[in-house]
Amino acid sequence: CNRSYPHSFCCSFLWERSVPSLPMSKPVDKETEKVLQAVKALFSESTTNEVRNEANKWLLGFKKTRQAWRVADAILSRPGLSRDAYYFAAYTLRRKIQYDFGDLSNMENRISLRNSLFQHALRHSADKMIRMQLALAVSVLAIHMVGDQWPTALKDIVNHFNRKETAILLLDILTVLPEEWDNPKLSTPKAMRRKAERMFVAHTENVLKILRTYMHTAGNKADLQIIVFKCFLSWVRYGDISPEALVNDPLFKFVFVAVKKDPLFEISLEVLAELVVHTDDIKKYQSAVEVIVPNALQLRGRYDMALNQDDSEACKGLARLFSEMGERYLGFVMHPSKQSEALLKMLLKCTEHPDKRVASITFNFWYNLSREVNEKRYEKVRPLFEQVFGLLVKPLKGVMAYPRTVQQFSDDKQIGDFKRYRYLAADVLVDTVGVIGIKKVLGALLDLIKLEWNDYQKDKSRWHGVEACLYCFRSVARKVRPEENEILPQIMEFLPKVAANSALRYTATLIVGRFNVWINNHPKFIQPLMKFVVEGLKNEVPLVVSSAAFAFNYVCLGCAEHLARNLIKPLFQVYLNSGGLRIQERKEIVEGLTSVVSKLSIENKQFLQGLTEIITPLAKVLQAATESKEIHSDDNKAKVSNALDLIAQAFLQLPEAGAKQVAELLMKLHPILDKTMDKFLKDDQIMERVCRCWKYGIRASKLYFKPMIVPLLTKLSQLFPKYPHSSFLYIVCVCINEFGTKPDYQILMAHAYTTFSKHGMSKLTSPTAYQNHPDVVGDYFDMQKRYLHHCPHIVFSSDLIVHVFRCALVGIGVEHKDACSMLMKFFATFVKIGRELQRNPSARIPNREKAINMHKGIMSEHGQSLTNGVIQGVAFRLPYSRIPFCVEVIEALIHCGGPAEKWFVEALKKIPDTESPMTKRQFLICLFQPQEARNQRTRSTKEIIKEYANAVRSKIR
């Protein structure tokens, strides 16, 4: 049907939780009229967006009510209504049966629904979209009831609909039935779905008889034949057809006839591919495989015809079939024969297809084959497969080549899809190396690039082949040993020749970066290749400049000692000339230069001198910016941000041996960082960058940072109440890590804890505040967690932690990923520390008994609230992806003993009951099993919690 329904309507369950339910006391007729009016408003072209949205919200709310059962039934029974009304009613009834079947606890109601549903299906069988919704409804109802309430479900369905005028309806029901018993989203418990599956599968032969009858009566009616094949496909995929039944079934034999007919070609290929999947146990289905393989190989001519006719869709379907055969019948492929060799040749031909979508279909087969070939038991036939993989290099290069339509190499989005196929082909090339060895692959690529270079010399617009060869070399870089001395020297000498073409230059430059370790082992190439790279920094194409910065960084990392000895001055010149580049490129250059500076002598202070030469120009930028008359202009802020980013980058990865000299440099930098902070206190982004400089500076200088920690934390403590930047909190976190256990800093750490805890709480007074300030939430509770870990004596020295815990409970429903993660880690750490206090007496806590009693008091007062919040988060409050964050808290609560089990019992009372095998009682049993039983269970606590969450969420959806 061409009619498309609004996405918000079809995905209505996303909205339902926020929509109020309608009163259930009103008469059904009035409700029916309201629904019909709302449906009309929803789908009418003359309706305004505002009215349409209101109608949609109203209908979403109505569908959650029990009244929706009767209204949907009434609409479907009423003649002369619009198609939209019938579709809405059918859709609503289907979803009610799928997700709210528990509403109909009375057997009489269920039987009444079944009878009514049969009548609706008959009445609306002519409309495809409505028919399909009702077919799904019948199928799901059968799965719900087939166990004990309707054991003759399949027989009754067939008897009721097996007539000429409802043949399509019956076939639709039989098609979706297997799909639904395998649908994990169905509210029916898994055990019941498996029971339903067994009962229906037992009647597979009867279904096949029906399909054979309809296929026979279809004659040359392709439309009906397609529907029959779709149903056959569904039962092959989800049923259990024995080998004998399959081989002797006329439908199986007819597939090989149908695939040669154009109208049936596509569906026949799909059925064939599924038959291959179904018969992947070659020994069990040997007789079927012996029929499938030769018949499928007869389609090689059909592939050639499709290729000549540029019919990519037909080629795609055939490539999928051949690839499925290769993967499923891998044992057959590994034992050479004429048929297996023919299949390999066919798969090679598919990989050579000019359409990358077709070629990529074979990639998974080549991956599986490469793993199998390397098995010791196939040593004797390995040479044959080495020959095949040797032939694979050229077509893979073809897949990696840019489309000929791409002539201008730039940041254009047109190459986005192509890159995905390129990456996949690169993986297969690496697999090829695993079979035939890197030397043969490099040799083949060298031969190819020579041919492509000759073509390029004749026609400069034909650069695509050369670029693809270069990309191939880049792809296998990690497989090349640093000692390789035959092929790579030729390639490295070749690279500077491609400088005139931006696409070639881009890939060649990335090769230089990727082979940095090899280059370090061949130092004669360092200077010429670094010259080639540096010239790329001046290129007009942004991507080329980015690649040059990347390669500069990686050559510096790989060849740092050589560069420190011989080329340090030219590198600094590159750095000083990089001011016009984008910030990411400048960071690459600073990172690379810093790695070289790190190799300079620390004893002779060459390291300090080099680091100072990096930092000094940046400090001057900050000094000028803070004194500028237009201090808050966008241009000035950009200069400040960039300078801070580069300073942070310079401190990021420095040798531990240089910590003292880093501290010396930080002492000189301290005043300008302070001044920058003072001038931009209201700018959160600049504050974050200043703090990042301190963060990396503290880590790089270690304990030598001692003279600066007091003024830094004092300043941050004074500023935080008025300027509560989250970045101030993570500076405290870094200081805790580095100095939290040092006796000399305990008074300072305690003062910081009090200041930041109090004023952090003042920002987080409501659930809305948690949602609006996720960065503060994350860093605040990260700080609390670190204090608990490193300085528990400070945390339990006052009752401040009581207020912090209450504050945390306010935001227990925060949905932001990082905020939720840190909040839950804080809760888990706090709960766990109670056991640690009791079991592991610590000299760091002078008054241990006071700490234990304080912890017990907090858990006694708030343990139930914490458990309620976490369980509700798992059940419905938090996004599903946040459940893993709750697991650690639940595990900590389980092990904390005391009234924990009682807390869970009370918390679960607020959660709806489920029909799933994972009921509340079973959930509790699983959580609180004795340790011995817990050690023997096959499922983790995380898996148990997720299973319960799935059960609850499917109930309340």
PDB file of N, CA, C and O in Angstrom, residues 790-846:
ATOM      1  N   HIS A 790      40.351   7.468  48.907  1.00  0.00           N
ATOM      2  CA  HIS A 790      41.677   7.898  49.356  1.00  0.00           C
ATOM      3  C   HIS A 790      41.677   8.530  50.748  1.00  0.00           C
ATOM      4  O   HIS A 790      42.682   8.435  51.464  1.00  0.00           O
ATOM      5  N   CYS A 791      40.596   9.205  51.110  1.00  0.00           N
ATOM      6  CA  CYS A 791      40.570   9.969  52.368  1.00  0.00           C
ATOM      7  C   CYS A 791      39.292   9.700  53.166  1.00  0.00           C
ATOM      8  O   CYS A 791      38.539  10.640  53.492  1.00  0.00           O
ATOM      9  N   PRO A 792      38.980   8.440  53.486  1.00  0.00           N
ATOM     10  CA  PRO A 792      37.722   8.175  54.208  1.00  0.00           C
ATOM     11  C   PRO A 792      37.672   8.868  55.571  1.00  0.00           C
ATOM     12  O   PRO A 792      36.593   9.201  56.065  1.00  0.00           O
ATOM     13  N   HIS A 793      38.851   9.094  56.179  1.00  0.00           N
ATOM     14  CA  HIS A 793      38.880   9.771  57.486  1.00  0.00           C
ATOM     15  C   HIS A 793      38.348  11.200  57.383  1.00  0.00           C
ATOM     16  O   HIS A 793      37.737  11.701  58.327  1.00  0.00           O
ATOM     17  N   ILE A 794      38.575  11.851  56.231  1.00  0.00           N
ATOM     18  CA  ILE A 794      38.044  13.205  56.039  1.00  0.00           C
ATOM     19  C   ILE A 794      36.528  13.160  55.863  1.00  0.00           C
ATOM     20  O   ILE A 794      35.794  13.957  56.437  1.00  0.00           O
ATOM     21  N   VAL A 795      36.056  12.182  55.074  1.00  0.00           N
ATOM     22  CA  VAL A 795      34.621  12.072  54.785  1.00  0.00           C
ATOM     23  C   VAL A 795      33.819  11.847  56.059  1.00  0.00           C
ATOM     24  O   VAL A 795      32.764  12.469  56.268  1.00  0.00           O
ATOM     25  N   PHE A 796      34.336  10.970  56.955  1.00  0.00           N
ATOM     26  CA  PHE A 796      33.561  10.606  58.143  1.00  0.00           C
ATOM     27  C   PHE A 796      33.953  11.431  59.372  1.00  0.00           C
ATOM     28  O   PHE A 796      33.588  11.075  60.488  1.00  0.00           O
ATOM     29  N   SER A 797      34.662  12.529  59.151  1.00  0.00           N
ATOM     30  CA  SER A 797      35.043  13.381  60.283  1.00  0.00           C
ATOM     31  C   SER A 797      33.926  14.355  60.667  1.00  0.00           C
ATOM     32  O   SER A 797      33.985  14.988  61.716  1.00  0.00           O
ATOM     33  N   SER A 798      32.930  14.510  59.788  1.00  0.00           N
ATOM     34  CA  SER A 798      31.786  15.376  60.109  1.00  0.00           C
ATOM     35  C   SER A 798      30.533  14.770  59.500  1.00  0.00           C
ATOM     36  O   SER A 798      30.603  13.771  58.771  1.00  0.00           O
ATOM     37  N   ASP A 799      29.386  15.378  59.787  1.00  0.00           N
ATOM     38  CA  ASP A 799      28.131  14.844  59.247  1.00  0.00           C
ATOM     39  C   ASP A 799      27.833  15.376  57.850  1.00  0.00           C
ATOM     40  O   ASP A 799      26.731  15.208  57.338  1.00  0.00           O
ATOM     41  N   LEU A 800      28.808  15.983  57.190  1.00  0.00           N
ATOM     42  CA  LEU A 800      28.597  16.510  55.845  1.00  0.00           C
ATOM     43  C   LEU A 800      28.209  15.404  54.869  1.00  0.00           C
ATOM     44  O   LEU A 800      27.390  15.613  53.973  1.00  0.00           O
ATOM     45  N   ILE A 801      28.774  14.206  55.056  1.00  0.00           N
ATOM     46  CA  ILE A 801      28.484  13.097  54.159  1.00  0.00           C
ATOM     47  C   ILE A 801      27.003  12.714  54.219  1.00  0.00           C
ATOM     48  O   ILE A 801      26.425  12.236  53.229  1.00  0.00           O
ATOM     49  N   VAL A 802      26.355  12.953  55.358  1.00  0.00           N
ATOM     50  CA  VAL A 802      24.910  12.670  55.468  1.00  0.00           C
ATOM     51  C   VAL A 802      24.145  13.533  54.471  1.00  0.00           C
ATOM     52  O   VAL A 802      23.255  13.052  53.749  1.00  0.00           O
ATOM     53  N   HIS A 803      24.492  14.807  54.413  1.00  0.00           N
ATOM     54  CA  HIS A 803      23.817  15.727  53.499  1.00  0.00           C
ATOM     55  C   HIS A 803      24.181  15.422  52.044  1.00  0.00           C
ATOM     56  O   HIS A 803      23.340  15.560  51.150  1.00  0.00           O
ATOM     57  N   VAL A 804      25.432  15.004  51.816  1.00  0.00           N
ATOM     58  CA  VAL A 804      25.850  14.625  50.460  1.00  0.00           C
ATOM     59  C   VAL A 804      25.027  13.427  49.982  1.00  0.00           C
ATOM     60  O   VAL A 804      24.564  13.395  48.837  1.00  0.00           O
ATOM     61  N   PHE A 805      24.821  12.458  50.864  1.00  0.00           N
ATOM     62  CA  PHE A 805      24.069  11.261  50.480  1.00  0.00           C
ATOM     63  C   PHE A 805      22.617  11.615  50.167  1.00  0.00           C
ATOM     64  O   PHE A 805      22.047  11.125  49.184  1.00  0.00           O
ATOM     65  N   ARG A 806      22.027  12.471  50.984  1.00  0.00           N
ATOM     66  CA  ARG A 806      20.639  12.909  50.721  1.00  0.00           C
ATOM     67  C   ARG A 806      20.566  13.650  49.380  1.00  0.00           C
ATOM     68  O   ARG A 806      19.620  13.472  48.609  1.00  0.00           O
ATOM     69  N   CYS A 807      21.563  14.459  49.142  1.00  0.00           N
ATOM     70  CA  CYS A 807      21.610  15.197  47.872  1.00  0.00           C
ATOM     71  C   CYS A 807      21.689  14.222  46.698  1.00  0.00           C
ATOM     72  O   CYS A 807      21.022  14.412  45.669  1.00  0.00           O
ATOM     73  N   ALA A 808      22.474  13.174  46.856  1.00  0.00           N
ATOM     74  CA  ALA A 808      22.626  12.177  45.783  1.00  0.00           C
ATOM     75  C   ALA A 808      21.307  11.486  45.485  1.00  0.00           C
ATOM     76  O   ALA A 808      20.979  11.203  44.327  1.00  0.00           O
ATOM     77  N   LEU A 809      20.528  11.209  46.521  1.00  0.00           N
ATOM     78  CA  LEU A 809      19.240  10.536  46.325  1.00  0.00           C
ATOM     79  C   LEU A 809      18.276  11.390  45.502  1.00  0.00           C
ATOM     80  O   LEU A 809      17.431  10.861  44.777  1.00  0.00           O
ATOM     81  N   VAL A 810      18.408  12.704  45.594  1.00  0.00           N
ATOM     82  CA  VAL A 810      17.543  13.605  44.816  1.00  0.00           C
ATOM     83  C   VAL A 810      17.722  13.350  43.323  1.00  0.00           C
ATOM     84  O   VAL A 810      16.770  13.401  42.539  1.00  0.00           O
ATOM     85  N   GLY A 811      18.939  13.029  42.904  1.00  0.00           N
ATOM     86  CA  GLY A 811      19.216  12.875  41.472  1.00  0.00           C
ATOM     87  C   GLY A 811      19.329  11.452  41.001  1.00  0.00           C
ATOM     88  O   GLY A 811      19.890  11.197  39.929  1.00  0.00           O
ATOM     89  N   ILE A 812      18.782  10.504  41.756  1.00  0.00           N
ATOM     90  CA  ILE A 812      18.996   9.095  41.419  1.00  0.00           C
ATOM     91  C   ILE A 812      18.372   8.702  40.075  1.00  0.00           C
ATOM     92  O   ILE A 812      18.714   7.686  39.495  1.00  0.00           O
ATOM     93  N   GLY A 813      17.495   9.548  39.560  1.00  0.00           N
ATOM     94  CA  GLY A 813      16.891   9.264  38.260  1.00  0.00           C
ATOM     95  C   GLY A 813      17.544  10.004  37.107  1.00  0.00           C
ATOM     96  O   GLY A 813      17.010  10.004  35.998  1.00  0.00           O
ATOM     97  N   VAL A 814      18.710  10.610  37.311  1.00  0.00           N
ATOM     98  CA  VAL A 814      19.358  11.375  36.250  1.00  0.00           C
ATOM     99  C   VAL A 814      19.693  10.452  35.078  1.00  0.00           C
ATOM    100  O   VAL A 814      20.217   9.359  35.259  1.00  0.00           O
ATOM    101  N   GLU A 815      19.371  10.890  33.860  1.00  0.00           N
ATOM    102  CA  GLU A 815      19.487  10.023  32.695  1.00  0.00           C
ATOM    103  C   GLU A 815      20.797  10.205  31.929  1.00  0.00           C
ATOM    104  O   GLU A 815      21.194   9.322  31.181  1.00  0.00           O
ATOM    105  N   HIS A 816      21.454  11.348  32.078  1.00  0.00           N
ATOM    106  CA  HIS A 816      22.690  11.594  31.337  1.00  0.00           C
ATOM    107  C   HIS A 816      23.706  10.491  31.628  1.00  0.00           C
ATOM    108  O   HIS A 816      23.910  10.102  32.787  1.00  0.00           O
ATOM    109  N   LYS A 817      24.355   9.996  30.596  1.00  0.00           N
ATOM    110  CA  LYS A 817      25.209   8.817  30.728  1.00  0.00           C
ATOM    111  C   LYS A 817      26.307   8.989  31.770  1.00  0.00           C
ATOM    112  O   LYS A 817      26.425   8.208  32.717  1.00  0.00           O
ATOM    113  N   ASP A 818      27.154  10.014  31.605  1.00  0.00           N
ATOM    114  CA  ASP A 818      28.286  10.188  32.513  1.00  0.00           C
ATOM    115  C   ASP A 818      27.830  10.545  33.919  1.00  0.00           C
ATOM    116  O   ASP A 818      28.403  10.068  34.905  1.00  0.00           O
ATOM    117  N   ALA A 819      26.788  11.388  34.008  1.00  0.00           N
ATOM    118  CA  ALA A 819      26.279  11.766  35.327  1.00  0.00           C
ATOM    119  C   ALA A 819      25.728  10.547  36.062  1.00  0.00           C
ATOM    120  O   ALA A 819      26.019  10.328  37.243  1.00  0.00           O
ATOM    121  N   CYS A 820      24.936   9.754  35.369  1.00  0.00           N
ATOM    122  CA  CYS A 820      24.358   8.543  35.963  1.00  0.00           C
ATOM    123  C   CYS A 820      25.464   7.577  36.384  1.00  0.00           C
ATOM    124  O   CYS A 820      25.432   6.997  37.471  1.00  0.00           O
ATOM    125  N   SER A 821      26.456   7.411  35.524  1.00  0.00           N
ATOM    126  CA  SER A 821      27.557   6.493  35.820  1.00  0.00           C
ATOM    127  C   SER A 821      28.280   6.890  37.102  1.00  0.00           C
ATOM    128  O   SER A 821      28.501   6.059  37.997  1.00  0.00           O
ATOM    129  N   MET A 822      28.650   8.156  37.228  1.00  0.00           N
ATOM    130  CA  MET A 822      29.391   8.605  38.404  1.00  0.00           C
ATOM    131  C   MET A 822      28.539   8.568  39.672  1.00  0.00           C
ATOM    132  O   MET A 822      29.023   8.229  40.749  1.00  0.00           O
ATOM    133  N   LEU A 823      27.257   8.925  39.541  1.00  0.00           N
ATOM    134  CA  LEU A 823      26.369   8.883  40.702  1.00  0.00           C
ATOM    135  C   LEU A 823      26.262   7.458  41.238  1.00  0.00           C
ATOM    136  O   LEU A 823      26.359   7.222  42.451  1.00  0.00           O
ATOM    137  N   MET A 824      26.061   6.502  40.337  1.00  0.00           N
ATOM    138  CA  MET A 824      25.942   5.107  40.767  1.00  0.00           C
ATOM    139  C   MET A 824      27.258   4.575  41.335  1.00  0.00           C
ATOM    140  O   MET A 824      27.269   3.772  42.276  1.00  0.00           O
ATOM    141  N   LYS A 825      28.378   5.014  40.775  1.00  0.00           N
ATOM    142  CA  LYS A 825      29.677   4.591  41.325  1.00  0.00           C
ATOM    143  C   LYS A 825      29.871   5.136  42.739  1.00  0.00           C
ATOM    144  O   LYS A 825      30.442   4.477  43.608  1.00  0.00           O
ATOM    145  N   PHE A 826      29.392   6.369  42.962  1.00  0.00           N
ATOM    146  CA  PHE A 826      29.457   6.926  44.316  1.00  0.00           C
ATOM    147  C   PHE A 826      28.639   6.074  45.275  1.00  0.00           C
ATOM    148  O   PHE A 826      29.118   5.703  46.371  1.00  0.00           O
ATOM    149  N   PHE A 827      27.386   5.750  44.892  1.00  0.00           N
ATOM    150  CA  PHE A 827      26.548   4.928  45.766  1.00  0.00           C
ATOM    151  C   PHE A 827      27.217   3.579  46.054  1.00  0.00           C
ATOM    152  O   PHE A 827      27.257   3.120  47.196  1.00  0.00           O
ATOM    153  N   ALA A 828      27.735   2.936  45.009  1.00  0.00           N
ATOM    154  CA  ALA A 828      28.359   1.617  45.180  1.00  0.00           C
ATOM    155  C   ALA A 828      29.570   1.716  46.104  1.00  0.00           C
ATOM    156  O   ALA A 828      29.765   0.873  46.995  1.00  0.00           O
ATOM    157  N   THR A 829      30.389   2.742  45.902  1.00  0.00           N
ATOM    158  CA  THR A 829      31.579   2.911  46.740  1.00  0.00           C
ATOM    159  C   THR A 829      31.181   3.159  48.190  1.00  0.00           C
ATOM    160  O   THR A 829      31.787   2.600  49.120  1.00  0.00           O
ATOM    161  N   PHE A 830      30.164   3.983  48.395  1.00  0.00           N
ATOM    162  CA  PHE A 830      29.724   4.281  49.766  1.00  0.00           C
ATOM    163  C   PHE A 830      29.212   3.016  50.446  1.00  0.00           C
ATOM    164  O   PHE A 830      29.557   2.750  51.607  1.00  0.00           O
ATOM    165  N   VAL A 831      28.385   2.238  49.752  1.00  0.00           N
ATOM    166  CA  VAL A 831      27.840   1.019  50.364  1.00  0.00           C
ATOM    167  C   VAL A 831      28.965   0.045  50.687  1.00  0.00           C
ATOM    168  O   VAL A 831      29.002  -0.549  51.781  1.00  0.00           O
ATOM    169  N   LYS A 832      29.907  -0.116  49.776  1.00  0.00           N
ATOM    170  CA  LYS A 832      31.005  -1.077  49.985  1.00  0.00           C
ATOM    171  C   LYS A 832      31.917  -0.685  51.135  1.00  0.00           C
ATOM    172  O   LYS A 832      32.434  -1.547  51.850  1.00  0.00           O
ATOM    173  N   ILE A 833      32.107   0.617  51.332  1.00  0.00           N
ATOM    174  CA  ILE A 833      33.064   1.041  52.356  1.00  0.00           C
ATOM    175  C   ILE A 833      32.597   0.668  53.756  1.00  0.00           C
ATOM    176  O   ILE A 833      33.405   0.550  54.684  1.00  0.00           O
ATOM    177  N   GLY A 834      31.281   0.458  53.931  1.00  0.00           N
ATOM    178  CA  GLY A 834      30.784   0.016  55.233  1.00  0.00           C
ATOM    179  C   GLY A 834      31.381  -1.322  55.621  1.00  0.00           C
ATOM    180  O   GLY A 834      31.808  -1.522  56.770  1.00  0.00           O
ATOM    181  N   ARG A 835      31.442  -2.263  54.661  1.00  0.00           N
ATOM    182  CA  ARG A 835      32.051  -3.571  54.941  1.00  0.00           C
ATOM    183  C   ARG A 835      33.549  -3.419  55.179  1.00  0.00           C
ATOM    184  O   ARG A 835      34.120  -4.073  56.058  1.00  0.00           O
ATOM    185  N   GLU A 836      34.181  -2.558  54.403  1.00  0.00           N
ATOM    186  CA  GLU A 836      35.627  -2.372  54.549  1.00  0.00           C
ATOM    187  C   GLU A 836      35.961  -1.793  55.920  1.00  0.00           C
ATOM    188  O   GLU A 836      36.960  -2.185  56.549  1.00  0.00           O
ATOM    189  N   LEU A 837      35.140  -0.856  56.400  1.00  0.00           N
ATOM    190  CA  LEU A 837      35.385  -0.269  57.713  1.00  0.00           C
ATOM    191  C   LEU A 837      35.332  -1.318  58.819  1.00  0.00           C
ATOM    192  O   LEU A 837      36.094  -1.272  59.789  1.00  0.00           O
ATOM    193  N   GLN A 838      34.400  -2.273  58.669  1.00  0.00           N
ATOM    194  CA  GLN A 838      34.244  -3.299  59.692  1.00  0.00           C
ATOM    195  C   GLN A 838      35.296  -4.400  59.591  1.00  0.00           C
ATOM    196  O   GLN A 838      35.780  -4.899  60.594  1.00  0.00           O
ATOM    197  N   ARG A 839      35.663  -4.756  58.356  1.00  0.00           N
ATOM    198  CA  ARG A 839      36.565  -5.901  58.161  1.00  0.00           C
ATOM    199  C   ARG A 839      38.036  -5.511  58.134  1.00  0.00           C
ATOM    200  O   ARG A 839      38.897  -6.326  58.450  1.00  0.00           O
ATOM    201  N   ASN A 840      38.328  -4.274  57.690  1.00  0.00           N
ATOM    202  CA  ASN A 840      39.725  -3.865  57.513  1.00  0.00           C
ATOM    203  C   ASN A 840      40.008  -2.603  58.318  1.00  0.00           C
ATOM    204  O   ASN A 840      39.930  -1.493  57.774  1.00  0.00           O
ATOM    205  N   PRO A 841      40.334  -2.744  59.582  1.00  0.00           N
ATOM    206  CA  PRO A 841      40.674  -1.564  60.396  1.00  0.00           C
ATOM    207  C   PRO A 841      41.796  -0.776  59.731  1.00  0.00           C
ATOM    208  O   PRO A 841      42.791  -1.348  59.307  1.00  0.00           O
ATOM    209  N   SER A 842      41.614   0.545  59.633  1.00  0.00           N
ATOM    210  CA  SER A 842      42.585   1.373  58.922  1.00  0.00           C
ATOM    211  C   SER A 842      43.162   2.435  59.834  1.00  0.00           C
ATOM    212  O   SER A 842      42.441   3.106  60.556  1.00  0.00           O
ATOM    213  N   ALA A 843      44.479   2.548  59.785  1.00  0.00           N
ATOM    214  CA  ALA A 843      45.148   3.555  60.604  1.00  0.00           C
ATOM    215  C   ALA A 843      44.815   4.961  60.140  1.00  0.00           C
ATOM    216  O   ALA A 843      45.038   5.936  60.848  1.00  0.00           O
ATOM    217  N   ARG A 844      44.271   5.068  58.904  1.00  0.00           N
ATOM    218  CA  ARG A 844      43.953   6.387  58.355  1.00  0.00           C
ATOM    219  C   ARG A 844      42.682   6.961  58.970  1.00  0.00           C
ATOM    220  O   ARG A 844      42.346   8.104  58.719  1.00  0.00           O
ATOM    221  N   ILE A 845      41.941   6.147  59.721  1.00  0.00           N
ATOM    222  CA  ILE A 845      40.701   6.637  60.344  1.00  0.00           C
ATOM    223  C   ILE A 845      40.880   6.565  61.856  1.00  0.00           C
ATOM    224  O   ILE A 845      40.682   5.509  62.464  1.00  0.00           O
ATOM    225  N   PRO A 846      41.265   7.659  62.460  1.00  0.00           N
ATOM    226  CA  PRO A 846      41.534   7.641  63.905  1.00  0.00           C
ATOM    227  C   PRO A 846      40.332   7.169  64.719  1.00  0.00           C
ATOM    228  O   PRO A 846      40.473   6.378  65.630  1.00  0.00           O
TER     229      PRO A 846
END
